[in-house]
CSV table of C-alpha atoms and ligand atoms in Angstrom, one decimal:
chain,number,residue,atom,x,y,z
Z,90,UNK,CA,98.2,111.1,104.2
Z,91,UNK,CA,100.7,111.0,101.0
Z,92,UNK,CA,102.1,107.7,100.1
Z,93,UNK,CA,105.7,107.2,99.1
Z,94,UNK,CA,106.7,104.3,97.1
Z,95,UNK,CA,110.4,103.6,96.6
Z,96,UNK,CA,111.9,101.1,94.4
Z,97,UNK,CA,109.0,98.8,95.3
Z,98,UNK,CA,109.0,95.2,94.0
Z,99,UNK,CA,107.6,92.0,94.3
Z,100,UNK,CA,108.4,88.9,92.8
Z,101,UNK,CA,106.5,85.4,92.8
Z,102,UNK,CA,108.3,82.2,92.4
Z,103,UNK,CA,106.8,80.5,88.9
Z,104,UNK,CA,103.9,78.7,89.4
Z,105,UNK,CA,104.9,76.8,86.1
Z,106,UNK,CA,106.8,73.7,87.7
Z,107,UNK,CA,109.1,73.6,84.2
Z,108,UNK,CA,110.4,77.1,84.1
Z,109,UNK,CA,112.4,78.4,87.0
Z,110,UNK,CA,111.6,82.2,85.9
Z,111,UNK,CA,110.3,84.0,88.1
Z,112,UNK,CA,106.9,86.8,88.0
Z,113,UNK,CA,107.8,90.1,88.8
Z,114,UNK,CA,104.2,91.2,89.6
Z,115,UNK,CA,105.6,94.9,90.9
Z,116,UNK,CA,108.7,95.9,89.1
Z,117,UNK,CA,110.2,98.9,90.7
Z,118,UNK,CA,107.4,101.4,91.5
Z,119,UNK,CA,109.1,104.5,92.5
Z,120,UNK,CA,106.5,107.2,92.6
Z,121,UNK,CA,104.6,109.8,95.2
Z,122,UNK,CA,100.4,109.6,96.0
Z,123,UNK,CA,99.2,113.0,97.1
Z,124,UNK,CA,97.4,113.4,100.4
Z,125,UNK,CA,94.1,113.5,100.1
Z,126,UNK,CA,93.5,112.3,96.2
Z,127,UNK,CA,91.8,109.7,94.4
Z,128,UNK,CA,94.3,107.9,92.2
Z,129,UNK,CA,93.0,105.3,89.8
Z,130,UNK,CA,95.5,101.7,89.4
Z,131,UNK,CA,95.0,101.1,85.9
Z,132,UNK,CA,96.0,97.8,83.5
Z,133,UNK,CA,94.2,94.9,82.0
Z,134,UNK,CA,94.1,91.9,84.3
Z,135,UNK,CA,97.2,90.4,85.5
Z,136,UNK,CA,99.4,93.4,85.2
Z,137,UNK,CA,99.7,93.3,89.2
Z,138,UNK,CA,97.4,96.2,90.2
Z,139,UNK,CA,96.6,94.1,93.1
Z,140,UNK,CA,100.1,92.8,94.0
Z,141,UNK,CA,100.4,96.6,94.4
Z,142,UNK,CA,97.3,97.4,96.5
Z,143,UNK,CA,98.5,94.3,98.8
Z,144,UNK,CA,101.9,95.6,99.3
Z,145,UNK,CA,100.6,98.8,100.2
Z,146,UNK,CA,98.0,97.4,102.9
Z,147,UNK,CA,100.4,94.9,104.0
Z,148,UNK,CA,99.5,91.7,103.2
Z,149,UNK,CA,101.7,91.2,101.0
Z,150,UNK,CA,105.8,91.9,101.7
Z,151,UNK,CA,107.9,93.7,98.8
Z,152,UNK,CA,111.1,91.6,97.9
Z,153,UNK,CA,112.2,94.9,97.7
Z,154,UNK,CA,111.6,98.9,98.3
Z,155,UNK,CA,110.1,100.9,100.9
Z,156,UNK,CA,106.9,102.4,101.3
Z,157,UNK,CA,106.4,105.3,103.4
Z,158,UNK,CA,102.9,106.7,104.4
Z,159,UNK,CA,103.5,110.6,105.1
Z,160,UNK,CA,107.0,110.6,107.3
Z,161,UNK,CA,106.3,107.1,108.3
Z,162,UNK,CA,108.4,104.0,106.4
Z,163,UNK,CA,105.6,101.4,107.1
Z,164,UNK,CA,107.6,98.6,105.5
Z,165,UNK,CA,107.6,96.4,107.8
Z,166,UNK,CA,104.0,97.2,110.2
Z,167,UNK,CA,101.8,94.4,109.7
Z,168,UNK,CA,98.0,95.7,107.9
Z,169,UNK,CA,96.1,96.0,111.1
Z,170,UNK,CA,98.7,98.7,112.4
Z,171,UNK,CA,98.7,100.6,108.7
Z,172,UNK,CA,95.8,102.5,109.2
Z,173,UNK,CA,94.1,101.4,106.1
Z,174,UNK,CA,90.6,100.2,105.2
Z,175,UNK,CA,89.8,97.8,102.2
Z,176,UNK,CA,87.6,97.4,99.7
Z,177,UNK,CA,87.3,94.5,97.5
Z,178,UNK,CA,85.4,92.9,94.5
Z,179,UNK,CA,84.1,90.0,96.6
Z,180,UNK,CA,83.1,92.0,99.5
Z,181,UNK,CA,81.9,89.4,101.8
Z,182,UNK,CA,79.7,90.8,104.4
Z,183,UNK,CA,78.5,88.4,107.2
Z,184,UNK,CA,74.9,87.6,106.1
Z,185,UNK,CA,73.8,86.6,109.7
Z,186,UNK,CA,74.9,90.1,110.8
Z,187,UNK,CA,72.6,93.6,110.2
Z,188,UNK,CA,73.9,96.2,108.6
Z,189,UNK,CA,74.7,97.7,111.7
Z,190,UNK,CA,76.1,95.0,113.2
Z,191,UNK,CA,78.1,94.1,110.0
Z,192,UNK,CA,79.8,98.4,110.2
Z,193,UNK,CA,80.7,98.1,113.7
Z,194,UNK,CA,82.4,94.4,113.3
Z,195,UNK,CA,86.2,96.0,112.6
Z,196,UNK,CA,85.8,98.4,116.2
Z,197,UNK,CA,84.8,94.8,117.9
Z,198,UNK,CA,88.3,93.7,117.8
Z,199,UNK,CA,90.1,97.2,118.9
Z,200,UNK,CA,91.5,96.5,122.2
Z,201,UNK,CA,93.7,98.2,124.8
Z,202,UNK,CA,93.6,102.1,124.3
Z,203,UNK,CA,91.8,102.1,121.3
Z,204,UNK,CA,88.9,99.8,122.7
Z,205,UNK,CA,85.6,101.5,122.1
Z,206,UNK,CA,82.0,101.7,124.2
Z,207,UNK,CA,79.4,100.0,122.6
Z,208,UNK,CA,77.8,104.0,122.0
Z,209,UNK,CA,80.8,105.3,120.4
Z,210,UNK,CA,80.9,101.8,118.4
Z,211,UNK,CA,77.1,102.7,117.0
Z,212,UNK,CA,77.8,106.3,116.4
Z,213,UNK,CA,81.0,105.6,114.7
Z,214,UNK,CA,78.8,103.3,112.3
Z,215,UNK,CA,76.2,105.7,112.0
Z,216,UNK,CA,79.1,108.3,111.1
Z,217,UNK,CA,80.3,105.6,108.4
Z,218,UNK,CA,76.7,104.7,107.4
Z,219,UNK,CA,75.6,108.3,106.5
Z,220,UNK,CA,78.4,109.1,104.0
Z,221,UNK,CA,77.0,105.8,102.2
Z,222,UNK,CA,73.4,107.0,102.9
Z,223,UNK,CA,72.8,103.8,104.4
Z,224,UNK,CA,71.5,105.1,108.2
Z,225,UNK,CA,67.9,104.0,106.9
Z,226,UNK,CA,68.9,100.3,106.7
Z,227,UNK,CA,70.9,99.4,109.5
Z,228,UNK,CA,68.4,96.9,110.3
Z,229,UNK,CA,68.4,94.8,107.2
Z,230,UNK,CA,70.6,91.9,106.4
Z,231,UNK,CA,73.1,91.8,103.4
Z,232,UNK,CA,70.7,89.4,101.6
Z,233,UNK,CA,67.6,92.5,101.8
Z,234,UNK,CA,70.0,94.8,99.8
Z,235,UNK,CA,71.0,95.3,96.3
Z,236,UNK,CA,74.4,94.8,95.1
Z,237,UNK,CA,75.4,98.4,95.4
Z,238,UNK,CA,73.9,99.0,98.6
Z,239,UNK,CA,75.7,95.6,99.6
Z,240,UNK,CA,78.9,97.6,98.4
Z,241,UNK,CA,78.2,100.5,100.3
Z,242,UNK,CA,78.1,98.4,103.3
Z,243,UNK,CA,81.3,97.2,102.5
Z,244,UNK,CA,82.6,100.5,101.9
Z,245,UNK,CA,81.3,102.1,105.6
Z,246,UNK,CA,82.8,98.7,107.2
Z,247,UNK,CA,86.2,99.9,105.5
Z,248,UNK,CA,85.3,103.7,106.6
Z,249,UNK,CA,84.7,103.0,110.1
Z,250,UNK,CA,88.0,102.4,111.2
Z,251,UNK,CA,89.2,106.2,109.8
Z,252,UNK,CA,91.4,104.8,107.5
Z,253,UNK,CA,94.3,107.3,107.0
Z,254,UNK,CA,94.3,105.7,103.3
Z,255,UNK,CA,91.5,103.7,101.9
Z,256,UNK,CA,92.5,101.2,98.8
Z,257,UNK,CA,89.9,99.8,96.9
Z,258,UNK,CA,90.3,96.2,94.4
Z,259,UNK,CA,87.6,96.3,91.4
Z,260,UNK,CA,85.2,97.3,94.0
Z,261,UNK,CA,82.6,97.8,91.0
Z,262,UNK,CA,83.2,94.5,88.9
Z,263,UNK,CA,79.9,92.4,90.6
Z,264,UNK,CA,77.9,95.3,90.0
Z,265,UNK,CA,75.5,95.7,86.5
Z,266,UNK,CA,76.3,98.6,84.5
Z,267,UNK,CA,73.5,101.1,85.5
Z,268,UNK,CA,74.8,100.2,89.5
Z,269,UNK,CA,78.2,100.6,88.6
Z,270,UNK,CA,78.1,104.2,87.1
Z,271,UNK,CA,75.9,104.6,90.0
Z,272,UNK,CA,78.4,103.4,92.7
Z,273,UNK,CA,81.2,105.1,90.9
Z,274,UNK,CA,79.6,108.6,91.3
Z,275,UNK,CA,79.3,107.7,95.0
Z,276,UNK,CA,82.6,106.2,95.6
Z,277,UNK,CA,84.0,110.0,94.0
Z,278,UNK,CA,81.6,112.1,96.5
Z,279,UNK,CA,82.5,109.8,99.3
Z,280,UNK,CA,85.9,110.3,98.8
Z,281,UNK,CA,85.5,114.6,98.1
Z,282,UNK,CA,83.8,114.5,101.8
Z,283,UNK,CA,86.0,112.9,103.8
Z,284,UNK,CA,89.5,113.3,102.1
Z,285,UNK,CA,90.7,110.1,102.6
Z,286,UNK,CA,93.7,108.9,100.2
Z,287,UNK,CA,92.2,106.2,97.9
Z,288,UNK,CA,94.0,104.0,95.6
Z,289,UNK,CA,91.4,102.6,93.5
Z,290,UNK,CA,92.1,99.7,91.2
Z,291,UNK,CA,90.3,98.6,88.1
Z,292,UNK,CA,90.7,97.2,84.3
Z,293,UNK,CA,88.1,99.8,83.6
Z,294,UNK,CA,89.9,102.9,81.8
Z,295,UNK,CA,86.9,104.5,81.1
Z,296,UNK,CA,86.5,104.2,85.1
Z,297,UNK,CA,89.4,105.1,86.4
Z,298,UNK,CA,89.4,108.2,83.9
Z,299,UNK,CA,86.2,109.4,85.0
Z,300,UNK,CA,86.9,109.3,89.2
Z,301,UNK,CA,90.5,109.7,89.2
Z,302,UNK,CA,92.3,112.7,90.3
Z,303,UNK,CA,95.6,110.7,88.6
Z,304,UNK,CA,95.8,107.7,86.7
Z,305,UNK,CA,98.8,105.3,87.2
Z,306,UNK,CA,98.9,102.9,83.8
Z,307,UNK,CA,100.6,99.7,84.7
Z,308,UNK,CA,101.7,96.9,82.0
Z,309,UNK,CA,103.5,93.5,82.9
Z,310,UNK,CA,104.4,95.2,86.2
Z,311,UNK,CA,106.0,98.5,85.2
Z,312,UNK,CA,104.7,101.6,85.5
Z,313,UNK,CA,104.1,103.0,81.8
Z,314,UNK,CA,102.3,106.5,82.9
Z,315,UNK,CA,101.2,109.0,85.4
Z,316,UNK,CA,98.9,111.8,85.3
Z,317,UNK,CA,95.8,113.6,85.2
Z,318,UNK,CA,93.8,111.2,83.1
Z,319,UNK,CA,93.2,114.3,80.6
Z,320,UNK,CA,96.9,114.9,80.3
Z,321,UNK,CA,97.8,110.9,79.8
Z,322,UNK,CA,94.8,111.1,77.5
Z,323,UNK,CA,96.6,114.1,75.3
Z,324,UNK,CA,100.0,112.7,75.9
Z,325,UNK,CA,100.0,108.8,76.1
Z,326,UNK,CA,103.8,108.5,76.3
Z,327,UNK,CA,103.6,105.1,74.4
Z,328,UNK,CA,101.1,102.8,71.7
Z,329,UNK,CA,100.3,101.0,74.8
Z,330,UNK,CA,98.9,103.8,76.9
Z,331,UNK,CA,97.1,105.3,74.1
Z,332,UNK,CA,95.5,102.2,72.6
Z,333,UNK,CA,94.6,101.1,76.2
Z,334,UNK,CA,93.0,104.6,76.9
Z,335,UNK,CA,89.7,106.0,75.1
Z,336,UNK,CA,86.3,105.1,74.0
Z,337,UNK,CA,86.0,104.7,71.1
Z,338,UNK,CA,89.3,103.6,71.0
Z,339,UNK,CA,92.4,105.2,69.0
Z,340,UNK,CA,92.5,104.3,65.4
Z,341,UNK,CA,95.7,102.5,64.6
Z,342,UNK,CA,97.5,102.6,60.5
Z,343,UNK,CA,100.5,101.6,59.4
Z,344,UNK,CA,102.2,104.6,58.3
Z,345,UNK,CA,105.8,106.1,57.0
Z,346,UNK,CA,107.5,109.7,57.3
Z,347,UNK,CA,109.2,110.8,54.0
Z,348,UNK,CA,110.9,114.1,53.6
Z,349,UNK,CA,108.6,115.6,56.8
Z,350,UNK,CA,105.9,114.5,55.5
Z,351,UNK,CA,103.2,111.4,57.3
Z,352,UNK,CA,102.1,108.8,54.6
Z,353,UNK,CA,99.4,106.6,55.3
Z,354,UNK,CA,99.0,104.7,51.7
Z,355,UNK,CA,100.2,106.9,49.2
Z,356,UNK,CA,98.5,109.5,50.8
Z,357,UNK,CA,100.8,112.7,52.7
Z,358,UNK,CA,98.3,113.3,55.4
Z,359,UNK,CA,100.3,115.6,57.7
Z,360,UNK,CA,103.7,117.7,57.6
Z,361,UNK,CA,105.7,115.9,60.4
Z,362,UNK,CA,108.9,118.2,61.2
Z,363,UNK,CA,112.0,116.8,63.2
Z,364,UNK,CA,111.1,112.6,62.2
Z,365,UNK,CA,113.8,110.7,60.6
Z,366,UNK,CA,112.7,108.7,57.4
Z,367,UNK,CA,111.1,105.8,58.8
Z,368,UNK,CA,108.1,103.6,59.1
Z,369,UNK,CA,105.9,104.5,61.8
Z,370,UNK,CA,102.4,103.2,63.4
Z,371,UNK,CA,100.1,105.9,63.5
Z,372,UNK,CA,97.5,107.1,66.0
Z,373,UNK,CA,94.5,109.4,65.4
Z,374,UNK,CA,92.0,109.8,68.0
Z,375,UNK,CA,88.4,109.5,67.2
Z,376,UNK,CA,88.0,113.4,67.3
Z,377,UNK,CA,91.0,114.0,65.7
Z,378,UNK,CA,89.6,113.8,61.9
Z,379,UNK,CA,88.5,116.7,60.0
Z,380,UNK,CA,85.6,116.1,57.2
Z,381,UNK,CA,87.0,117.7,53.8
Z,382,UNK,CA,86.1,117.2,50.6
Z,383,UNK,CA,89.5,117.4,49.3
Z,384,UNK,CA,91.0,116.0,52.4
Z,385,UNK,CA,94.4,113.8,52.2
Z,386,UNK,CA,93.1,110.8,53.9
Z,387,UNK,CA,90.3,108.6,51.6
Z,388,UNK,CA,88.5,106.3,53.6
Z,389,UNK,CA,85.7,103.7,52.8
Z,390,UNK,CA,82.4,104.6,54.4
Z,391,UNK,CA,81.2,102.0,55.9
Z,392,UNK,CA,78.0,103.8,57.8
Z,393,UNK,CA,77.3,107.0,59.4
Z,394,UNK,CA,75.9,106.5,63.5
Z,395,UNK,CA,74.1,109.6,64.8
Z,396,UNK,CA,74.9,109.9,68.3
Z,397,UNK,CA,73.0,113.1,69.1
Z,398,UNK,CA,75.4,116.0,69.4
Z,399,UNK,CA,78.1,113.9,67.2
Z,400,UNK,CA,78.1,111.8,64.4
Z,401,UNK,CA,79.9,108.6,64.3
Z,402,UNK,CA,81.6,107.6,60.7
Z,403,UNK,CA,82.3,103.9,60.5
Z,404,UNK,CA,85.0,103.6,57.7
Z,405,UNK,CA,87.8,101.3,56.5
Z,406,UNK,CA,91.3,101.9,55.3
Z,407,UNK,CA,93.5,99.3,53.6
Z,408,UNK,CA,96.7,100.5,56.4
Z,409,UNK,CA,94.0,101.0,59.3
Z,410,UNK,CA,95.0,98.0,61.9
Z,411,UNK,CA,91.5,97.6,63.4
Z,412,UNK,CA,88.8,96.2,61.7
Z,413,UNK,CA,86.9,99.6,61.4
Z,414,UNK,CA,87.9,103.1,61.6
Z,415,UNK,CA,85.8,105.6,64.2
Z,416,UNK,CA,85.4,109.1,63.5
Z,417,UNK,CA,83.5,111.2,66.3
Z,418,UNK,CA,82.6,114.5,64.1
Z,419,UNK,CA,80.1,117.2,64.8
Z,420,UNK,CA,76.7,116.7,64.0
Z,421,UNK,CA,76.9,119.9,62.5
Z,422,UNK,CA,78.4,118.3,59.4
Z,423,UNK,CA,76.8,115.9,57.0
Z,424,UNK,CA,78.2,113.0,55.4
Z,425,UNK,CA,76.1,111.1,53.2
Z,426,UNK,CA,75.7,107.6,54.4
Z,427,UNK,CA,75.3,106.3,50.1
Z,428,UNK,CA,78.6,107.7,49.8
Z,429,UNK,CA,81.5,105.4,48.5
Z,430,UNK,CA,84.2,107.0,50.2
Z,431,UNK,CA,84.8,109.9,53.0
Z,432,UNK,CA,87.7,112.0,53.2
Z,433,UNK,CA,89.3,113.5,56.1
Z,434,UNK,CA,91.8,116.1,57.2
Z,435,UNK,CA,93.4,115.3,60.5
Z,436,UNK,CA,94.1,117.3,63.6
Z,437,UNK,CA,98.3,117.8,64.1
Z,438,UNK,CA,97.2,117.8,68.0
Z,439,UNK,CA,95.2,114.3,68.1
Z,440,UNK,CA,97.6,112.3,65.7
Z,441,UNK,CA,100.7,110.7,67.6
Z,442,UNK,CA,103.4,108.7,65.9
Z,443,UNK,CA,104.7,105.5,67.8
Z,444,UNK,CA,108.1,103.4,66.6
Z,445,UNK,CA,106.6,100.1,64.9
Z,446,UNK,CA,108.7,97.7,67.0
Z,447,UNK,CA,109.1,100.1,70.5
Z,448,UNK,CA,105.8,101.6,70.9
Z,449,UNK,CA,108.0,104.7,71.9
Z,450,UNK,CA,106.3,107.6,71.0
Z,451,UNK,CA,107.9,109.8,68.0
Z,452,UNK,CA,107.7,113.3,69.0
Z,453,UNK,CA,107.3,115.7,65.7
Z,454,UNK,CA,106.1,119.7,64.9
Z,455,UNK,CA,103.6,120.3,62.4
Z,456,UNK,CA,103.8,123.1,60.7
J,519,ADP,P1,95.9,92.2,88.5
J,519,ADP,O1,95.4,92.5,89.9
J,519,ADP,O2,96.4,93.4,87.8
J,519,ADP,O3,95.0,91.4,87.7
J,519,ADP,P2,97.8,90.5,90.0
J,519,ADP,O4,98.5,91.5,90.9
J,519,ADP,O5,96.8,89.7,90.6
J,519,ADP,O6,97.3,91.3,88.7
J,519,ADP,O7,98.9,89.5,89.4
J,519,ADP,C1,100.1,90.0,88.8
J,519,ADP,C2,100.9,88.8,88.4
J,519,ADP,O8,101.4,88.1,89.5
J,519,ADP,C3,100.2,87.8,87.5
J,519,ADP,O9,101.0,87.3,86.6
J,519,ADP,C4,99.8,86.7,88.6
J,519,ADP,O10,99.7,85.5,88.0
J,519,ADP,C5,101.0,86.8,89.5
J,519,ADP,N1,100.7,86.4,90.9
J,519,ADP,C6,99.8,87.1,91.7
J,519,ADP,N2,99.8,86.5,92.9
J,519,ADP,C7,100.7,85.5,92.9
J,519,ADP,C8,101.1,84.5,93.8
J,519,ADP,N3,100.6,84.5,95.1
J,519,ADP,N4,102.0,83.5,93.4
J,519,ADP,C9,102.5,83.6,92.1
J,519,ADP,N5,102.1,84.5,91.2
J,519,ADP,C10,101.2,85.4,91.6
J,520,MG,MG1,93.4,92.1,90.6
């Protein structure tokens, strides 16, 4: 089932009795979600990933815009006639009820046509329970689980319903690391198997990236980018995406084009064809630096991490805008950790220019 948002918006009265403004949690969301794909609702907290998810589920009603699933403008159905199932962070099972009993609550309440026999009810659960690979604990109560089988509970009550779209709210965020990754994996395979369209929502961009058929990158309520989460990755169409993106992060320096060429310091580190003289803020990925002896751009070496297949240099630069600067580099290469300084070449590819006040990115050629 593709989902259709059209001029979608949602605004909350201020909660600040002083100010009359207004927070426009959802500010105009026009975009498609493909049938049948994961997409991952991206944006630190507060940006209104879950106004979104709300308005899309129906609790929640737009001040303005449509949303269609497939053909169907669903605008105006109330949740429980929207075909979706929902996930969230708190997920509340009922700790009196089994497993079992805990699945096959949402097929309790169906009535009239859709009323189901207390067989079909089970095998429905069991259905739901084994794509969680949770038929061996249907007997158990939510407090004889773990947190991620808990969630998988959660997720099969969601499941049992056969969502046509399943949206899920920082489903992960109880969970401890190892469970998360864990969870994650399974959330990805559960989806793969039964196809369902899932909007999943998180802060995470490491999580979204790693699950998502498409990210969606939200700021303040506005939509900043969509894509593969390689391509937004490669591309970030803004300082905002590309610093939010990434571990280790992007490294950030205040920079200025001259004459085509990209200055950090006094230093021409790249040929930049097609930029106006101006000053720019400059962003090089961690694998974007070349070591080289000679190279343009003189760091100081701060220390050398071996990571295995890669080596991390830790350095500093008097125009780099975070505290340290990270260099992911081949472990191939050597770089002696005694050494005052280390000197880089950087890749034309993973180096992006953004306007200092804008954040706009500043396309360029290099030669
Ligand atoms: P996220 O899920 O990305 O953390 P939310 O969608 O919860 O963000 O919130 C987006 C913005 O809308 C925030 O500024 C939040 O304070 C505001 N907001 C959310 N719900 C309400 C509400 N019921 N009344 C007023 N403001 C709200
Ligand atoms: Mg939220």
């Amino acid at each position: 089932m593709k989902i259709v948002l059209q001029n979608l918006t949602k605004k909350f009265p201020s909660r600040n009795k002083k100010s009359r403004e207004e927070v426009i949690a959802v500010n105009d969301f026009t975009f498609e979600i493909p049938d049948g794909k994961l997409i991952g609702l991206l944006g630190p907290s507060g940006c209104g990933k879950s106004t979104a998810l709300n308005l899309i589920c129906g609790l929640l009603k737009p001040t303005s815009g449509r949303i269609f699933f497939g053909e169907d403008d669903v605008t105006d159905l109330p949740p429980e006639h929207r075909g979706v199932g929902l996930v969230f962070q708190n997920y509340a099972l009922y700790p009196h009820l089994t497993v079992l009993k805990n699945i096959t609550f949402p097929l309790e309440n169906l009535r009239g046509a859709d009323k189901l026999s207390k067989e079909e009810m089970k095998k429905r659960a069991y259905d739901a329970a084994r794509l969680v690979q949770l038929e061996d604990l249907m007997d158990r109560k939510p407090s004889e689980l773990s947190g991620g089988q808990q969630q998988r509970v959660a997720i099969a009550r969601a499941l049992v319903k056969m969502p046509r779209v399943l949206l899920l709210d920082e489903p992960l965020s109880n969970l401890d690391a190892r469970l998360r990754l864990q969870t994650r994996e399974e959330i990805r395979r559960i989806q793969h198997r039964t196809q369902v369209t899932t909007i999943f929502v998180t802060h995470d961009q490491e999580e979204a990236m790693s699950i998502s058929d498409m990210i969606v990158v939200m700021k303040d309520g506005v939509v900043q980018q969509i894509g593969r989460p390689q391509e937004v990755y490669d591309e970030p169409v803004n300082l905002f995406v590309a610093k939010f993106l990434g571990t280790p992060p992007i490294n950030i320096f205040r920079g200025k084009v001259a004459d085509g060429r990209l200055y950090i310091g006094g230093e021409a580190v790249l040929p930049v064809q097609g930029v106006p003289d101006q000053e720019v803020t400059v962003g090089i990925l961690p694998e974007g630096f070349i070591l080289q002896e000679n190279g343009p751009l003189t760091c100081d070496l701060d220390r050398v991490e071996v990571m295995g297949r890669d080596i991390s240099v830790v350095s500093t630069h008097p125009c780099s805008e975070n505290a340290s600067i990270r260099s992911i580099i081949n472990a191939e290469n050597t770089v002696d950790p005694d050494a005052a300084t280390v000197r880089f070449a950087v890749k034309p590819r993973k180096l992006f220019l953004f306007h200092p006040e804008t954040g706009e990115r500043i396309r360029f050629t290099a030669e």
